């Protein structure tokens, strides 16, 4: 009996020790996944950036020279200079799932063009603090004046909204116009389809910032119009990074806040958009 009790106690102690070390090892493995991008940036002095086009003023790539221009590459260069690092543009992902998946897979360190902060994306990534703001308006067919006085009537199943799955237009539709029907595009579709679906009568309206919509209307005159000068909402733009990178977020937040505080970002925006009809570094610019 005494031998049995000794064996039982020994087995219990052994099991507890195994569980303790297994838990410690699991914690160590979890900890080892944290801040990998930050450590690599510190070692190589290079921030690997994914990007997407945002013409004509925010983010553009010259197809002939490969040179990037716009106020976003400009303030990224200032940020990099102050951090004593360099920016390496590694992959054009668009604004959909490919950007999120690339961050989680570690193909790049940040989506440097920036994205609107919303709840669906916030479940998978984290953002830097807000860098700038972009007002979003309602656009309808050129001869359609049903929503001029009050676009809130769109929250009705008789109307159809042109949206893209998982993109900001999807969130606007669900949060503000939940009763309306949607004509939905899959993620990573060509952005111009959001506009052409309205122009072709497949949907009644879409939600868009000014630069994107003006670009479409310039190339397709007489097709669409902005319903009125009241913004549906204002996008808050931050740089997405992987959830496992709190040190990278802290570093980028500090560098970007410095540029906001000294007026550099506002100045770069104003050089491209003097009336702040497109973008602003201050949320209250429309008041």
Coordinates of C-alpha atoms in Angstrom, one line a residue:
X1 CA 0.0 0.0 0.0
X2 CA 2.8 2.4 0.9
X3 CA 4.5 1.6 -2.4
X4 CA 1.3 2.3 -4.3
X5 CA 0.9 5.7 -2.6
X6 CA 4.5 6.7 -3.3
X7 CA 4.0 5.7 -7.0
X8 CA 0.8 7.7 -7.2
X9 CA 2.3 10.8 -5.6
X10 CA 5.3 10.5 -8.0
X11 CA 3.0 10.2 -11.0
X12 CA 1.0 13.3 -9.9
X13 CA 4.1 15.4 -9.3
X14 CA 5.6 14.4 -12.7
X15 CA 2.3 15.3 -14.5
X16 CA 2.2 18.7 -12.8
X17 CA 5.8 19.4 -13.8
X18 CA 5.2 18.3 -17.4
X19 CA 2.1 20.6 -17.5
X20 CA 4.1 23.5 -16.0
X21 CA 7.0 23.2 -18.5
X22 CA 4.6 22.6 -21.4
X23 CA 2.7 25.8 -20.5
X24 CA 6.0 27.7 -20.1
X25 CA 7.1 26.4 -23.5
X26 CA 3.8 27.4 -25.1
X27 CA 4.1 30.8 -23.6
X28 CA 7.7 31.1 -24.9
X29 CA 6.5 30.2 -28.4
X30 CA 3.7 32.7 -28.2
X31 CA 6.1 35.4 -27.0
X32 CA 8.5 34.5 -29.8
X33 CA 5.8 35.4 -32.4
X34 CA 5.5 38.9 -31.0
X35 CA 7.2 42.0 -32.5
X36 CA 9.0 40.0 -35.2
X37 CA 8.5 42.7 -37.8
X38 CA 9.7 45.4 -35.3
X39 CA 12.9 43.4 -34.6
X40 CA 13.6 43.0 -38.3
X41 CA 13.0 46.7 -39.0
X42 CA 15.4 47.6 -36.2
X43 CA 18.0 45.2 -37.6
X44 CA 17.7 46.1 -41.3
X45 CA 16.5 49.7 -40.9
X46 CA 13.9 49.0 -43.5
X47 CA 10.1 49.1 -43.3
X48 CA 8.5 46.8 -45.9
X49 CA 5.3 48.4 -47.2
X50 CA 2.4 47.1 -49.2
X51 CA 0.4 49.7 -51.0
X52 CA -2.6 50.5 -53.2
X53 CA -3.3 53.3 -55.7
X54 CA -5.2 56.3 -54.5
X55 CA -5.2 58.8 -57.3
X56 CA -4.9 61.6 -58.1
X57 CA -3.3 63.2 -55.0
X58 CA -2.8 60.6 -52.3
X59 CA -0.8 57.7 -53.7
X60 CA 0.3 57.3 -57.3
X61 CA 2.9 55.1 -59.1
X62 CA 4.3 56.2 -62.4
X63 CA 3.9 53.2 -64.7
X64 CA 7.0 54.2 -66.7
X65 CA 9.5 55.1 -63.9
X66 CA 8.0 53.2 -61.0
X67 CA 8.3 56.3 -58.9
X68 CA 5.8 56.9 -56.1
X69 CA 4.2 60.3 -55.6
X70 CA 1.4 61.9 -53.6
X71 CA 1.1 63.3 -50.1
X72 CA 1.2 59.8 -48.6
X73 CA 4.6 58.8 -50.0
X74 CA 5.8 62.2 -49.0
X75 CA 4.9 61.9 -45.3
X76 CA 6.1 58.4 -45.3
X77 CA 9.5 59.6 -46.4
X78 CA 9.6 62.2 -43.7
X79 CA 8.6 59.6 -41.1
X80 CA 11.3 57.3 -42.3
X81 CA 13.9 60.0 -42.2
X82 CA 13.1 60.8 -38.6
X83 CA 13.3 57.2 -37.7
X84 CA 16.5 56.7 -39.6
X85 CA 15.0 53.9 -41.7
X86 CA 14.0 53.5 -45.3
X87 CA 10.7 52.6 -47.0
X88 CA 10.7 49.6 -49.3
X89 CA 7.5 49.2 -51.4
X90 CA 7.2 45.5 -51.8
X91 CA 3.7 44.6 -53.0
X92 CA 0.6 46.2 -54.4
X93 CA -2.3 44.5 -52.7
X94 CA -5.4 46.6 -53.2
X95 CA -7.6 47.4 -50.3
X96 CA -9.3 44.0 -49.8
X97 CA -8.5 40.7 -48.1
X98 CA -5.1 40.4 -49.8
X99 CA -3.7 43.2 -47.7
X100 CA -4.9 41.7 -44.4
X101 CA -3.7 38.2 -45.3
X102 CA -0.3 39.6 -46.3
X103 CA 0.1 41.3 -43.0
X104 CA -0.8 38.2 -41.1
X105 CA 1.5 36.0 -43.2
X106 CA 4.4 38.5 -42.7
X107 CA 4.9 39.2 -46.4
X108 CA 5.3 42.9 -45.4
X109 CA 5.3 45.0 -42.3
X110 CA 2.6 47.5 -42.9
X111 CA -0.1 48.5 -45.4
X112 CA 1.4 52.0 -45.9
X113 CA -1.2 53.6 -48.1
X114 CA -3.6 53.4 -45.1
X115 CA -7.1 52.1 -44.7
X116 CA -10.3 53.4 -43.1
X117 CA -10.7 52.0 -39.6
X118 CA -13.8 49.8 -39.2
X119 CA -15.0 47.1 -36.9
X120 CA -14.7 44.1 -39.4
X121 CA -11.0 44.9 -40.1
X122 CA -10.3 45.6 -36.4
X123 CA -11.0 42.0 -35.6
X124 CA -8.0 40.9 -37.6
X125 CA -5.4 43.7 -37.5
X126 CA -4.5 46.8 -35.6
X127 CA -3.9 50.4 -36.9
X128 CA -1.7 53.2 -36.1
X129 CA -3.4 56.3 -34.7
X130 CA -5.4 58.3 -37.2
X131 CA -3.3 60.2 -39.7
X132 CA -5.8 62.0 -41.8
X133 CA -9.5 62.1 -42.7
X134 CA -11.5 61.6 -45.9
X135 CA -15.2 62.6 -46.4
X136 CA -17.4 60.1 -48.1
X137 CA -20.4 61.2 -50.3
X138 CA -23.4 59.6 -52.0
X139 CA -23.1 59.3 -55.8
X140 CA -26.1 58.5 -58.1
X141 CA -26.7 58.5 -61.9
X142 CA -26.5 61.9 -63.5
X143 CA -30.2 62.1 -64.1
X144 CA -31.3 60.8 -60.7
X145 CA -32.3 63.5 -58.3
X146 CA -34.3 61.3 -55.8
X147 CA -31.8 61.7 -53.0
X148 CA -30.7 65.3 -53.4
X149 CA -32.6 66.6 -50.4
X150 CA -32.3 63.6 -48.1
X151 CA -30.1 60.6 -48.7
X152 CA -31.3 59.0 -45.5
X153 CA -34.3 57.7 -47.5
X154 CA -31.9 55.1 -49.0
X155 CA -32.4 53.0 -45.9
X156 CA -35.2 51.2 -47.6
X157 CA -35.5 47.9 -49.4
X158 CA -36.7 49.6 -52.6
X159 CA -33.1 51.0 -53.1
X160 CA -29.9 49.1 -54.0
X161 CA -26.4 50.1 -53.0
X162 CA -23.2 49.3 -54.9
X163 CA -20.7 47.8 -52.4
X164 CA -17.6 45.6 -52.2
X165 CA -17.5 42.7 -49.7
X166 CA -15.4 43.4 -46.7
X167 CA -14.5 46.9 -47.9
X168 CA -15.5 50.2 -46.3
X169 CA -18.6 50.5 -48.6
X170 CA -19.8 47.2 -47.1
X171 CA -19.6 48.6 -43.6
X172 CA -21.4 51.8 -44.6
X173 CA -24.2 49.8 -46.0
X174 CA -24.6 47.6 -43.0
X175 CA -24.2 50.3 -40.4
X176 CA -26.2 53.2 -41.9
X177 CA -28.5 51.7 -44.6
X178 CA -29.1 48.2 -43.2
X179 CA -32.6 48.0 -44.8
X180 CA -31.5 48.6 -48.3
X181 CA -30.6 45.9 -50.8
X182 CA -27.0 45.6 -52.0
X183 CA -25.3 44.8 -55.3
X184 CA -22.1 43.3 -54.0
X185 CA -18.7 42.8 -55.6
X186 CA -16.2 40.2 -54.3
X187 CA -13.1 41.5 -52.6
X188 CA -10.2 42.6 -54.8
X189 CA -12.6 43.5 -57.7
X190 CA -11.7 46.4 -59.9
X191 CA -12.8 49.5 -57.9
X192 CA -14.3 51.1 -61.1
X193 CA -17.0 48.5 -61.1
X194 CA -18.5 50.1 -57.9
X195 CA -19.2 53.1 -60.1
X196 CA -20.2 51.4 -63.3
X197 CA -22.8 49.3 -61.5
X198 CA -24.6 52.5 -60.6
X199 CA -24.1 54.0 -64.1
X200 CA -25.5 50.8 -65.7
X201 CA -28.6 50.8 -63.4
X202 CA -27.6 47.7 -61.4
X203 CA -27.6 49.8 -58.2
X204 CA -29.0 53.2 -57.3
X205 CA -26.1 54.7 -55.5
X206 CA -22.6 54.1 -54.2
X207 CA -20.5 55.7 -51.4
X208 CA -17.1 57.2 -52.4
X209 CA -14.4 59.7 -51.5
X210 CA -14.0 62.6 -53.9
X211 CA -10.8 61.7 -55.7
X212 CA -11.9 58.2 -56.7
X213 CA -15.3 59.4 -57.9
X214 CA -13.9 62.4 -59.8
X215 CA -11.5 60.1 -61.5
X216 CA -14.3 57.9 -62.7
X217 CA -16.5 60.8 -63.8
X218 CA -13.7 62.4 -65.7
X219 CA -13.2 59.2 -67.7
X220 CA -17.0 58.6 -68.0
X221 CA -18.6 62.0 -68.4
X222 CA -22.3 62.4 -67.9
X223 CA -22.7 59.1 -66.1
X224 CA -22.7 60.0 -62.3
X225 CA -23.1 62.9 -60.0
X226 CA -22.6 63.7 -56.4
X227 CA -26.0 63.8 -54.7
X228 CA -25.2 66.8 -52.4
X229 CA -22.5 68.3 -50.3
X230 CA -23.4 66.5 -47.1
X231 CA -20.9 63.7 -46.3
X232 CA -22.4 60.3 -45.3
X233 CA -19.4 59.8 -42.9
X234 CA -15.7 60.6 -42.7
X235 CA -13.2 57.9 -43.1
X236 CA -10.4 57.8 -40.4
X237 CA -7.3 56.6 -42.1
X238 CA -4.5 54.7 -40.2
X239 CA -1.8 52.3 -41.3
X240 CA -2.7 48.7 -40.7
X241 CA -0.2 46.4 -39.1
X242 CA -0.3 42.8 -37.7
X243 CA -1.8 42.3 -34.3
X244 CA 1.5 40.8 -33.1
X245 CA 3.4 44.1 -33.5
X246 CA 2.7 46.4 -30.6
X247 CA 6.2 47.8 -30.6
X248 CA 6.0 48.6 -34.3
X249 CA 2.7 50.4 -33.7
X250 CA 4.2 52.4 -30.9
X251 CA 7.2 53.4 -33.0
X252 CA 5.0 54.4 -36.0
X253 CA 2.5 56.2 -33.8
X254 CA 5.2 58.4 -32.3
X255 CA 6.8 59.3 -35.6
X256 CA 3.4 60.1 -37.3
X257 CA 2.2 62.1 -34.3
X258 CA 5.3 64.2 -34.5
X259 CA 4.5 65.0 -38.2
X260 CA 0.9 65.8 -37.2
X261 CA 2.0 68.0 -34.3
X262 CA 4.5 70.0 -36.4
X263 CA 2.0 70.5 -39.2
X264 CA 4.0 68.5 -41.8
X265 CA 1.1 66.3 -42.8
X266 CA -1.4 69.1 -43.0
X267 CA 1.0 71.1 -45.1
X268 CA 1.5 68.2 -47.6
X269 CA -2.2 67.7 -47.8
X270 CA -2.8 71.4 -48.5
X271 CA -0.2 71.4 -51.3
X272 CA -2.4 68.9 -53.2
X273 CA -5.9 69.9 -51.8
X274 CA -5.9 73.6 -50.8
X275 CA -9.7 73.7 -50.0
X276 CA -9.6 70.4 -48.1
X277 CA -12.4 69.1 -50.2
X278 CA -10.6 65.7 -50.5
X279 CA -8.6 65.1 -47.3
X280 CA -7.7 66.8 -44.1
X281 CA -5.4 66.3 -41.0
X282 CA -8.2 67.7 -38.8
X283 CA -11.5 66.0 -38.3
X284 CA -13.3 69.3 -37.9
X285 CA -12.2 70.7 -41.2
X286 CA -15.7 70.6 -42.6
X287 CA -17.2 72.8 -39.9

